[in-house]
Coordinates of C-alpha atoms and ligand atoms in Angstrom, one line a residue:
X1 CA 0.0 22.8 12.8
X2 CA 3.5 22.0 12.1
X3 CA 4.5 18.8 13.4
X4 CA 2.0 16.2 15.5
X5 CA 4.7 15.1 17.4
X6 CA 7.1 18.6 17.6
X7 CA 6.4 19.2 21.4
X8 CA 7.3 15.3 22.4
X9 CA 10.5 15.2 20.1
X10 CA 12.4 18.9 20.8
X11 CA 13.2 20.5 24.4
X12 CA 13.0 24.2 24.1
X13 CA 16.1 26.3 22.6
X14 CA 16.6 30.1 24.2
X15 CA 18.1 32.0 21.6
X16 CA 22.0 32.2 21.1
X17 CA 23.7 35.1 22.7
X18 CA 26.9 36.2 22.2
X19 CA 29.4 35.5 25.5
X20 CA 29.0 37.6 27.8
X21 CA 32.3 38.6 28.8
X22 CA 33.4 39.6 25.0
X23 CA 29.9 41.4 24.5
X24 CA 30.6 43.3 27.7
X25 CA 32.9 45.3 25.7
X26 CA 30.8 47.0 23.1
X27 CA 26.7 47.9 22.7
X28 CA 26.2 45.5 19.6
X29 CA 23.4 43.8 20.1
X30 CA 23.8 40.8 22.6
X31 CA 21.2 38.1 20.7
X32 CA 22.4 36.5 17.8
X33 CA 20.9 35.9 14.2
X34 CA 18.9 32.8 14.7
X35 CA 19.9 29.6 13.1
X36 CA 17.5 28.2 10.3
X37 CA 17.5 24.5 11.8
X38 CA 16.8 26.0 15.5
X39 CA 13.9 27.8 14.1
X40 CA 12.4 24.3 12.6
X41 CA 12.9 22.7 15.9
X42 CA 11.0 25.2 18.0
X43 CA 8.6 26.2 15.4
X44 CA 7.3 22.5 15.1
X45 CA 7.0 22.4 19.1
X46 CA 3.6 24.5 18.2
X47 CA 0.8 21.9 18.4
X48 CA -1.8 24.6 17.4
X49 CA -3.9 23.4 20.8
X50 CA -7.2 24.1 20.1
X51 CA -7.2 26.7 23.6
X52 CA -4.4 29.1 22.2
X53 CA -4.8 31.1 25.0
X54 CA -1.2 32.5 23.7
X55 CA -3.3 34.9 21.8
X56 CA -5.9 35.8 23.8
X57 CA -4.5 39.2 24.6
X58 CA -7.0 40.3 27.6
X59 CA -6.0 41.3 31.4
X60 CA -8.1 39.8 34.2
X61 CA -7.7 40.5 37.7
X62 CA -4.5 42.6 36.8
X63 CA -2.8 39.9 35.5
X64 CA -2.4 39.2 31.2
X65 CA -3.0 36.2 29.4
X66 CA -1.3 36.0 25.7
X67 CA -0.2 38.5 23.3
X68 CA -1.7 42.1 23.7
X69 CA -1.8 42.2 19.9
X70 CA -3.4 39.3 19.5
X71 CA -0.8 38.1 17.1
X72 CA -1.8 35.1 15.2
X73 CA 0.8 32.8 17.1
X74 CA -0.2 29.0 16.1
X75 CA -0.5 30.5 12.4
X76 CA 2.8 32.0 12.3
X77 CA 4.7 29.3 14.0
X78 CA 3.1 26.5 11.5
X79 CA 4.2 28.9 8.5
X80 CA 8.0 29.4 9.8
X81 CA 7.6 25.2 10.2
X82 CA 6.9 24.9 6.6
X83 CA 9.7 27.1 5.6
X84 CA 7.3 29.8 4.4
X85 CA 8.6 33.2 6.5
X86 CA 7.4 35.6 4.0
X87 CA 3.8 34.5 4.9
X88 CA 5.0 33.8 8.4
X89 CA 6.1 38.1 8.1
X90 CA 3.0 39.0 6.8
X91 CA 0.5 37.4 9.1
X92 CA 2.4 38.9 12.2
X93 CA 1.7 42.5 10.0
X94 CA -1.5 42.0 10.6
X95 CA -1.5 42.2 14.1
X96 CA 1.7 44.0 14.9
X97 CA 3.2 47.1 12.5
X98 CA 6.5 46.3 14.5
X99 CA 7.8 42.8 15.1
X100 CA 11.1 43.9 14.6
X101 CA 10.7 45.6 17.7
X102 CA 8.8 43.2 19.8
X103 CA 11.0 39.9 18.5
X104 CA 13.9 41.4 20.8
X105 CA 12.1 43.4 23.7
X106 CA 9.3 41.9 24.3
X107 CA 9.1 39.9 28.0
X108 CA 6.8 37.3 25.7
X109 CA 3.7 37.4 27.6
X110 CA 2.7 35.2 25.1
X111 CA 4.7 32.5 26.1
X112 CA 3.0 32.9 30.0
X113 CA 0.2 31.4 28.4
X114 CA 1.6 28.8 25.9
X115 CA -0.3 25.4 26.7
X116 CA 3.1 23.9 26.7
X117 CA 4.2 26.0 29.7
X118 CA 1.6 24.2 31.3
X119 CA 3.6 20.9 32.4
X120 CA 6.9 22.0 30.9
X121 CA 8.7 25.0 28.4
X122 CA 6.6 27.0 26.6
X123 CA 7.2 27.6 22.7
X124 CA 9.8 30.1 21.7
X125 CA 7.6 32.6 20.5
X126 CA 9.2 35.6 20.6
X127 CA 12.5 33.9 18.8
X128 CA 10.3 33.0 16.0
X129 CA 9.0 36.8 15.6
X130 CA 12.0 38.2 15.8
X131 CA 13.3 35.4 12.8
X132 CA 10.4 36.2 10.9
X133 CA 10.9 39.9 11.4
X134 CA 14.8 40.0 10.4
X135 CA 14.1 37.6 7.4
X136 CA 11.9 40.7 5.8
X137 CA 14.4 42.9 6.4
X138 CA 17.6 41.2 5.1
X139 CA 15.0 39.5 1.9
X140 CA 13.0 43.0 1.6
X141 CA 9.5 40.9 1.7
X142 CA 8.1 44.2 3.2
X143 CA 7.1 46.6 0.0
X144 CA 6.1 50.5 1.0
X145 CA 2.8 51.7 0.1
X146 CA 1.3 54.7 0.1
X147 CA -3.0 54.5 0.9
X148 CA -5.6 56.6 -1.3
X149 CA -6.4 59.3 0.9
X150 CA -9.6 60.2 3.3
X151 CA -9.7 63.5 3.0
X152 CA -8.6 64.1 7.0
X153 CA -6.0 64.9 9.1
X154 CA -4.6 63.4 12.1
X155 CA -1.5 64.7 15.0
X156 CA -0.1 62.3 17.2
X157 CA 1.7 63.6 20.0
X158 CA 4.6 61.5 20.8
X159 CA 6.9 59.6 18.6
X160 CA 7.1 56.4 21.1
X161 CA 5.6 53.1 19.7
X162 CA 2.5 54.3 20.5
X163 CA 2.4 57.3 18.6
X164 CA 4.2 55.1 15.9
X165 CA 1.7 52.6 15.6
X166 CA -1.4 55.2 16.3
X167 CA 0.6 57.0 13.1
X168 CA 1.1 53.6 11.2
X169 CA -2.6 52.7 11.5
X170 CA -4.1 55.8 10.6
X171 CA -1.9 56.3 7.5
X172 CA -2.8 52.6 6.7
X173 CA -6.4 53.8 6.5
X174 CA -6.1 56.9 4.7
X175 CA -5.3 59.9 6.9
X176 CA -3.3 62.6 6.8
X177 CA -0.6 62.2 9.7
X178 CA 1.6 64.7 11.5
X179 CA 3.8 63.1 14.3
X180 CA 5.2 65.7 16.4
X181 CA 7.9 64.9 19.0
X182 CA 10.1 66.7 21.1
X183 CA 13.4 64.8 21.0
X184 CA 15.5 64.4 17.8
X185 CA 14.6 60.7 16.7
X186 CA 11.9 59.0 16.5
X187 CA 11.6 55.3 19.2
X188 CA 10.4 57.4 22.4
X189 CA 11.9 54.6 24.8
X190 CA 12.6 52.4 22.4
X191 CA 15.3 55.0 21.2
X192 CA 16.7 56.9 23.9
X193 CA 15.4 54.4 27.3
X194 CA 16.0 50.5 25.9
X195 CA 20.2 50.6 25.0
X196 CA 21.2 49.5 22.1
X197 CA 22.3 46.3 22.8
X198 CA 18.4 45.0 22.8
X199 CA 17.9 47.0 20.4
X200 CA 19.9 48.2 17.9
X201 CA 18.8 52.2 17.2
X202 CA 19.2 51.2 13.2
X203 CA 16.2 49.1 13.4
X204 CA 14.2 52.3 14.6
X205 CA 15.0 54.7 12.1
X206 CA 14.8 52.2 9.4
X207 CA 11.3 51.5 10.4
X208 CA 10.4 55.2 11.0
X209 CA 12.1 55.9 7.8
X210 CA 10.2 53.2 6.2
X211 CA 6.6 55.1 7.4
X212 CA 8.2 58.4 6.6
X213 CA 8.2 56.9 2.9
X214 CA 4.3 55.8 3.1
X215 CA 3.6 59.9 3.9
X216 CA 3.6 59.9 7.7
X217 CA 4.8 63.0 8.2
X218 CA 7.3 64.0 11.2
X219 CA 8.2 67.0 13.0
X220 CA 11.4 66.6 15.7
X221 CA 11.9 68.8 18.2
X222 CA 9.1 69.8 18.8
X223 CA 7.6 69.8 22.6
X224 CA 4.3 70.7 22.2
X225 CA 2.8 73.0 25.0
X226 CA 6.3 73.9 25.3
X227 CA 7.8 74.8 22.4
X228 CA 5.4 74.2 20.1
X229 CA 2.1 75.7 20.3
X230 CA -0.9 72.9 21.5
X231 CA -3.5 75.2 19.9
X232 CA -1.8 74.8 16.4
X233 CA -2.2 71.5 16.4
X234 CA -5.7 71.3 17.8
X235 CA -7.4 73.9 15.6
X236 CA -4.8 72.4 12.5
X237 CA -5.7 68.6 12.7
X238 CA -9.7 66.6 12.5
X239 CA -8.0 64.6 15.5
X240 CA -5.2 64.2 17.9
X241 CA -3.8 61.0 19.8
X242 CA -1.7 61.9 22.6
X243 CA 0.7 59.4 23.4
X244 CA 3.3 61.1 25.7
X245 CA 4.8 58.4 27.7
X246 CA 5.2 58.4 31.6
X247 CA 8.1 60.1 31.5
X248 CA 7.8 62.1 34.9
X249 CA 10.5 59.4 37.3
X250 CA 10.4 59.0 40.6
X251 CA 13.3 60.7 43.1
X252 CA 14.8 58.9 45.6
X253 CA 14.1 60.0 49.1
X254 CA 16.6 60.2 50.7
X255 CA 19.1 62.9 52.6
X256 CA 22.0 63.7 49.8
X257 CA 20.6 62.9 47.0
X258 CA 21.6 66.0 45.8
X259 CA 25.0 65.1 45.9
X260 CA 26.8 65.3 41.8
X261 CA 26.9 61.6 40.9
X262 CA 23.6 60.7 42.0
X263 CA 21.7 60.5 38.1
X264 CA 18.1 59.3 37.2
X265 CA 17.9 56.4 34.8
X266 CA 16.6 58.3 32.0
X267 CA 19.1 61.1 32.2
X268 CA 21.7 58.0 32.3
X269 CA 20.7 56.3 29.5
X270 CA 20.1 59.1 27.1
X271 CA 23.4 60.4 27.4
X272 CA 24.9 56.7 26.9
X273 CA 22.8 56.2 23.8
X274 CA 23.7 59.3 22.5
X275 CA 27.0 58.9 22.8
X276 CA 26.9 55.7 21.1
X277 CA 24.8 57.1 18.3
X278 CA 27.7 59.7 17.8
X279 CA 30.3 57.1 18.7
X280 CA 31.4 59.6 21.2
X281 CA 32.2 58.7 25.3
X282 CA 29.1 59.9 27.3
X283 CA 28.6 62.9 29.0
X284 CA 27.7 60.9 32.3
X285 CA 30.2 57.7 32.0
X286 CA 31.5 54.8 34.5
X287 CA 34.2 54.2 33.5
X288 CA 36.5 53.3 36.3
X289 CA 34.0 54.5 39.2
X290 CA 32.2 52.3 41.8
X291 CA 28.3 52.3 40.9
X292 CA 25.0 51.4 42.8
X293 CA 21.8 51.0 40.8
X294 CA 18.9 51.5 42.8
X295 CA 16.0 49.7 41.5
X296 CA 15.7 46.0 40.3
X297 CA 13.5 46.2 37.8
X298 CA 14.7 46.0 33.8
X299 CA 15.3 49.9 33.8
X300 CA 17.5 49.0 36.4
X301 CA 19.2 45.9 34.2
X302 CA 19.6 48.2 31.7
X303 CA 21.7 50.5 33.7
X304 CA 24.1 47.6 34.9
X305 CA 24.5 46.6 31.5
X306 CA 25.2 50.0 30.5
X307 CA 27.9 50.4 33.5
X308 CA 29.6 47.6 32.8
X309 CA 30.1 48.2 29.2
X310 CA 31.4 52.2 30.0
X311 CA 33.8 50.4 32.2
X312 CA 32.5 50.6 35.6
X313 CA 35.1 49.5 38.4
X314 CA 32.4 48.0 39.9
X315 CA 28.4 47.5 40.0
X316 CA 25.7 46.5 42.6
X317 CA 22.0 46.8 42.2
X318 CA 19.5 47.2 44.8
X319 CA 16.1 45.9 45.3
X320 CA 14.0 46.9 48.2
X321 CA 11.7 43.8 47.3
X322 CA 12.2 39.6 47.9
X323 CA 13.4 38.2 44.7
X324 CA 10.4 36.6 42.7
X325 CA 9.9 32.8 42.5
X326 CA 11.7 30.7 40.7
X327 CA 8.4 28.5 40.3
X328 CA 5.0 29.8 38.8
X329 CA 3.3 30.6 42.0
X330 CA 0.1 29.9 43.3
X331 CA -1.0 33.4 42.5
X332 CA -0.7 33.2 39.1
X333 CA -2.1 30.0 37.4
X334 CA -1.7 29.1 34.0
X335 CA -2.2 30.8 31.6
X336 CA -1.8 34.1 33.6
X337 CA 1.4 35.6 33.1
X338 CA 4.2 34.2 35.7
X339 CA 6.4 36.8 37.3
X340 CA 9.6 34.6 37.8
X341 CA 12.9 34.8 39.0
X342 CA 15.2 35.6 35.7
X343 CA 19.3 36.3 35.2
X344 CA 18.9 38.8 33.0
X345 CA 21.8 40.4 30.3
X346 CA 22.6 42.6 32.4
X347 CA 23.3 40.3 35.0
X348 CA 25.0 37.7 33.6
X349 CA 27.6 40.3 31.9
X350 CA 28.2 41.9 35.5
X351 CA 28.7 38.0 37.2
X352 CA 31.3 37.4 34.2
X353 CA 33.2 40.5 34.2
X354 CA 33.2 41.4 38.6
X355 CA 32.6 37.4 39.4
X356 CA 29.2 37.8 41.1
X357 CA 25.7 38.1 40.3
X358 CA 24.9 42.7 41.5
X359 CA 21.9 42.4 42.6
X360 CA 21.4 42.7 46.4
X361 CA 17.9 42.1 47.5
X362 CA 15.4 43.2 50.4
X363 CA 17.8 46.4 50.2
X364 CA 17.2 50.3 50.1
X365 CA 19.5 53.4 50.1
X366 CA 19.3 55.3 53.8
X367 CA 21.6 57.7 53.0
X368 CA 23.7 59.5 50.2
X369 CA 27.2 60.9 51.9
X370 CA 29.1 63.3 50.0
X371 CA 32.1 65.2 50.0
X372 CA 32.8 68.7 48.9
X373 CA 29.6 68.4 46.5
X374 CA 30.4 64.7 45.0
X375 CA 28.8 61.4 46.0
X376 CA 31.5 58.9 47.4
X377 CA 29.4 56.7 49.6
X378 CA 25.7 55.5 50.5
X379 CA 24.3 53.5 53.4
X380 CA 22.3 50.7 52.5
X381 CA 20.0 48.7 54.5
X382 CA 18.6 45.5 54.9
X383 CA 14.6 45.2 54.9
X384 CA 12.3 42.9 56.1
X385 CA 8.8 43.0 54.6
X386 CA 5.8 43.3 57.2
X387 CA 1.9 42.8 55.1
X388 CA 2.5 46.4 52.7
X389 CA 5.1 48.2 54.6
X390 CA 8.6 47.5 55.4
X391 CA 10.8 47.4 58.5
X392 CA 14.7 48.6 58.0
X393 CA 17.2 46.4 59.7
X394 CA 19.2 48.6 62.6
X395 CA 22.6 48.6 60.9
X396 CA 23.3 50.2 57.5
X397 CA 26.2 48.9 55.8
X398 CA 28.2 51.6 53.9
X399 CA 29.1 50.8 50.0
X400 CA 31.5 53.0 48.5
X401 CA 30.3 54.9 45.7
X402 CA 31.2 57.4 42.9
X403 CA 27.9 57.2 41.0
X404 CA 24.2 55.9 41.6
X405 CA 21.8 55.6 39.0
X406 CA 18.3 55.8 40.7
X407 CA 15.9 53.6 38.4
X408 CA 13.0 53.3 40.5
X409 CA 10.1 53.5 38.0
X410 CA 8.1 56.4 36.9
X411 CA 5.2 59.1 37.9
X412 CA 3.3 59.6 35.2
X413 CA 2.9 62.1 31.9
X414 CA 4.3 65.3 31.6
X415 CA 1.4 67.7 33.0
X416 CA 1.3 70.9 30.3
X417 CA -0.7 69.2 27.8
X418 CA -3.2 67.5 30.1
X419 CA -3.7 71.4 31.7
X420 CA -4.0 73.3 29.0
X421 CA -6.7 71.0 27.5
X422 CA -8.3 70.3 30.6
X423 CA -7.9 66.4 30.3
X424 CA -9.2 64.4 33.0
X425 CA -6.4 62.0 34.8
X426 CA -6.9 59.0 36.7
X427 CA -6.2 58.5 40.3
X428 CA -2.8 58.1 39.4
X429 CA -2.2 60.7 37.0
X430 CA -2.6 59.2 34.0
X431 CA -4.7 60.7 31.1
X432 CA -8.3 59.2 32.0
X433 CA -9.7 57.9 28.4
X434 CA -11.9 55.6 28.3
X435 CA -12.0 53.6 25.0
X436 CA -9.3 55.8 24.3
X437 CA -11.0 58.9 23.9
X438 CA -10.1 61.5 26.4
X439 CA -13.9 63.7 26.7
X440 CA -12.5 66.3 25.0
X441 CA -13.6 66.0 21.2
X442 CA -11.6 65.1 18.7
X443 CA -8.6 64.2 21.0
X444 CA -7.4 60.5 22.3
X445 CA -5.0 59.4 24.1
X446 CA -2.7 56.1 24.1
X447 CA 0.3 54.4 25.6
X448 CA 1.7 54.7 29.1
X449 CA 0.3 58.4 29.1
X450 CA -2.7 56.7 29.4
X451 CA -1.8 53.0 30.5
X452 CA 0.9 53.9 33.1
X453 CA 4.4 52.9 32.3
X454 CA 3.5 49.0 30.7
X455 CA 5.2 47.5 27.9
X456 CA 6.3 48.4 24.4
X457 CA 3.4 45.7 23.2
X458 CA 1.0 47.4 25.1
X459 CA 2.1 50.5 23.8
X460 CA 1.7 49.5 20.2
X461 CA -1.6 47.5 20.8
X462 CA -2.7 51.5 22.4
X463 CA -1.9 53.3 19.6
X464 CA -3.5 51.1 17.1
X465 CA -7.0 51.2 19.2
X466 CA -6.8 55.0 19.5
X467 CA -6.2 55.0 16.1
X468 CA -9.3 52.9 15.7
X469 CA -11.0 55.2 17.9
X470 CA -10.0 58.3 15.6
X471 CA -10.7 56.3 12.3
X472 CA -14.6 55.7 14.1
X473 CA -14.7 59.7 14.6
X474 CA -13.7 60.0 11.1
X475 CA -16.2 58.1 9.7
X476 CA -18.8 59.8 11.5
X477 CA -17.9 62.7 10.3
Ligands
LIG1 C1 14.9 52.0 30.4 C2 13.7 51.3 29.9 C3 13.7 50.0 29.4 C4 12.6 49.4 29.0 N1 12.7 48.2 28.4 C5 11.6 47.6 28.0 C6 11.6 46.3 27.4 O1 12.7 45.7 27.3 N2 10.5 45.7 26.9 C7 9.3 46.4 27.0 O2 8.3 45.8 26.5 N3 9.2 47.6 27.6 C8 10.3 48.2 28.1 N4 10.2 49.4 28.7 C9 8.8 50.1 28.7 C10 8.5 50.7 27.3 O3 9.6 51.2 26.7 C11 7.3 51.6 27.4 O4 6.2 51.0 28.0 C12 6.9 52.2 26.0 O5 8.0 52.7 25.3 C13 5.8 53.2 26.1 O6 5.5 53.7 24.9 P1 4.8 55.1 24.7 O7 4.8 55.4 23.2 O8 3.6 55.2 25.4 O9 5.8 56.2 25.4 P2 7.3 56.5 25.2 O10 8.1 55.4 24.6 O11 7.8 57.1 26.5 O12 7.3 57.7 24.1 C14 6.7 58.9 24.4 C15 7.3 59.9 23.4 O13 6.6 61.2 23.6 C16 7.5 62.2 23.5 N5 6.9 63.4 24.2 C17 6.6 63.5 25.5 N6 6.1 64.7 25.7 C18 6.0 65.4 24.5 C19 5.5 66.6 24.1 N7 5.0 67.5 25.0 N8 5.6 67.0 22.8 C20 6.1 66.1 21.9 N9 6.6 64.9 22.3 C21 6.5 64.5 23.6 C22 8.7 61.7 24.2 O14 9.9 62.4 23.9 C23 8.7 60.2 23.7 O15 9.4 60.1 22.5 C24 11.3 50.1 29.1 C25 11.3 51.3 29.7 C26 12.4 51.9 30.1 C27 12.4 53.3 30.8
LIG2 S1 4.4 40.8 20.7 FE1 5.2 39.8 22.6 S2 3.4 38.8 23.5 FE2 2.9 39.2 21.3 S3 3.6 37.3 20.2 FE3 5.3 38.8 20.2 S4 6.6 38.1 21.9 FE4 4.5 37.3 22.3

């Protein structure tokens, strides 16, 4: 434990962000390096509380409490305290192949549970990961190594950070690993979903290059059960983890949506990371048009952001539901996770650059109107929440429109892997696999394929117990 008295002496410190008016203007990454003093300050807040529920990394009742990877959070904290980071690194490697990753887009779920959250702020977790992470990086504490070899050889399906860490764990112990994936890069939604501004795209390919070096092996563009033969793979490889995403998004219902301008989230974001990996403008671009999001959630966020930053003449985001709490509720206790009320980036860049917060709650889309093929308005509607169903107010309201970006979450896994092995799926649609293995031998099955669309952390905590899974059919072998 750092210091006795840490938690009594310092108030909590968010991390530094850039402003967000000037950061509006590019897709550098909005969070700044973090100070060496802040990080002694928060890191002695720790007090190491005997119940570190922060990680305890189990679900109950649908709710989490602490890290999924279990990360070894009073540990790390007390080595950052004592100035010792390249311990600090190496004791988050034990849980977590990807800090890097989760020190900027994680939602923390850790800190949910921190006993300090209890009567007041919880401990900065995440900002200490994220410290510890970019201190490797920029001192090169990390070292590639390549395992003696087991003799067997494993495909993972998906190059998201599921497939990555199912791929990182597996070479780790030994086998022989074959990532296929049918975009270009490697990151899944970490590449062409989160935009570049929480996370820069460098910090993926230096990673992936970094287990390309310790002999995972990977194969781009290639869609397997598409365009790349499933049986290949199944009759090539000892074992194969299938970790596909959810990528199938949901439509919006309603009359004109087939209007040009009206864009799904994905097909949005893609293009704008593309074009900023090829410092191009993007296919699909705001600049100077009026924009609705539809959907509140962080895809949504991401969108703003993203609009704002192409130049949008304008931006409002809809959300059909009440806006959380701005109070831990009832519902969710300590140390269950708290869904609160948050100002996020996107937000706070769309209040300083248009003057007002976008979002627009308790609010759907009734109908897209067009004109000669092209969106240029949509009716909107206010809602009012009765038990599970909503009732629409009488009047829409007409916004002005040249583009909507529909971000309203996501169906499920592509189907023509699970056919043409005959997976099972759950109720709904999700590759059924119970400890990770789908019934069909020799072939498991991680991420939000499996998990529905979750969480990077949950995605990396997947892979690593498929890969477990695969490692157990090994050694049985
Ligand atoms: C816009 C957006 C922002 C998000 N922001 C956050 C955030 O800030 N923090 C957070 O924790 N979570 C966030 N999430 C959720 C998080 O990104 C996902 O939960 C996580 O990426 C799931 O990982 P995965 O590996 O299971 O799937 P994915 O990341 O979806 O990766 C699946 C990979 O499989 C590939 N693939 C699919 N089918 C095939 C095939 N047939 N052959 C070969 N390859 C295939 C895909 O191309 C993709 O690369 C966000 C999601 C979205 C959409
Ligand atoms: S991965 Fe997420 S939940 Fe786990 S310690 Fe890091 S910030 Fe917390």
């Amino acid at each position: 434990m750092g210091k006795i008295t840490g938690f009594m002496e310092f108030d909590r410190e968010n991390p530094p962000e850039r402003d967000p008016l000037s950061r509006a203007a590019d897709f550098n990454e909005y969070v700044l390096p973090v100070p060496d003093e802040l990080l002694c300050r928060q890191s002695a807040r720790c007090m190491d509380c005997g119940v570190p529920f922060c990680h305890a990394g189990f679900i109950t009742d649908g709710n989490s409490i602490g890290c999924p990877l279990r990360n070894l959070i009073p540990e790390v904290n007390d080595l950052v305290y004592r100035g010792n980071v390249k311990a600090a690194y190496a004791r988050l490697r034990v849980t977590n192949p990807f800090p890097e990753f989760t020190g900027r887009v994680c939602p923390a779920l850790c800190e949910g549970s921190c006993t300090l959250g209890e009567h007041g702020d919880p401990v900065t977790v995440k900002l200490i990961e994220k410290f510890a992470a970019d201190e490797a990086a920029k001192e090169g504490f990390y070292k590639s190594e390549r395992a003696p070899r087991i003799g067997k050889k494993a495909a993972v399906i998906g190059a998201g950070p599921s497939g990555l860490a199912a791929a990182e764990y597996l070479n780790r112990f030994g086998a022989d690993v074959t990532v296929f994936e049918k975009a270009d890069r490697p990151g899944g939604l970490l590449m062409y979903g989160i935009p570049n501004m929480k996370l820069d795209k460098k910090i993926v390919m230096s990673r992936a290059a970094e287990l390309k070096k310790e002999g995972v092996e990977f194969v781009f563009g290639a869609e397997v059960g598409v365009n790349y033969p499933l049986i290949d793979i199944v009759r090539g490889f000892d074992a194969v983890v299938v970790c596909i995403g959810a990528g199938r998004e949901r439509r919006i219902n309603a009359d004109g949506a087939d209007n040009d301008g009206v864009v799904t989230a994905m097909t949005y974001l893609t293009a704008s990371t593309r074009a900023v990996l090829a410092k191009k403008p993007s296919e699909i671009s705001a600049k100077g048009k009026r924009v609705i999001v539809v959907g509140g959630g962080d895809t949504g966020t991401d969108c703003v952001a993203t609009a704002v930053r192409q130049g949008a003449a304008g931006v409002v985001q809809l959300e059909i539901m009440p806006p959380p709490p701005d109070k831990r509720p009832d519902s969710t206790p300590w140390p269950l996770f708290p869904r609160l009320f948050k100002t996020d980036y996107g937000h706070k860049e769309a209040a300083a650059v248009f003057g007002a917060d976008p979002r627009r709650f308790l609010t759907t889309v009734k109908r897209i109107n067009g004109k000669n093929g092209r969106v240029v308005s949509a009716d909107v509607v206010k809602v009012r929440w009765e038990g599970r169903n909503f009732v629409e107010d009488a009047k829409p309201q007409t916004l002005p429109a040249d583009l909507i970006i529909t971000a309203m979450g996501f169906l499920g896994p592509q189907t023509e892997i699970i056919n043409e092995l005959g997976l099972k799926t759950d109720p709904r649609g999700n590759i059924a696999a119970d400890r990770f293995e789908t019934g069909v031998p020799g072939i498991f099955a991680a991420g939000d394929a499996r998990r529905g669309p979750s969480l990077v952390v949950w995605a990396i905590s997947e892979g690593i117990n498929a890969a477990k899974a695969c490692l157990r059919l090994f050694g049985d072998k």
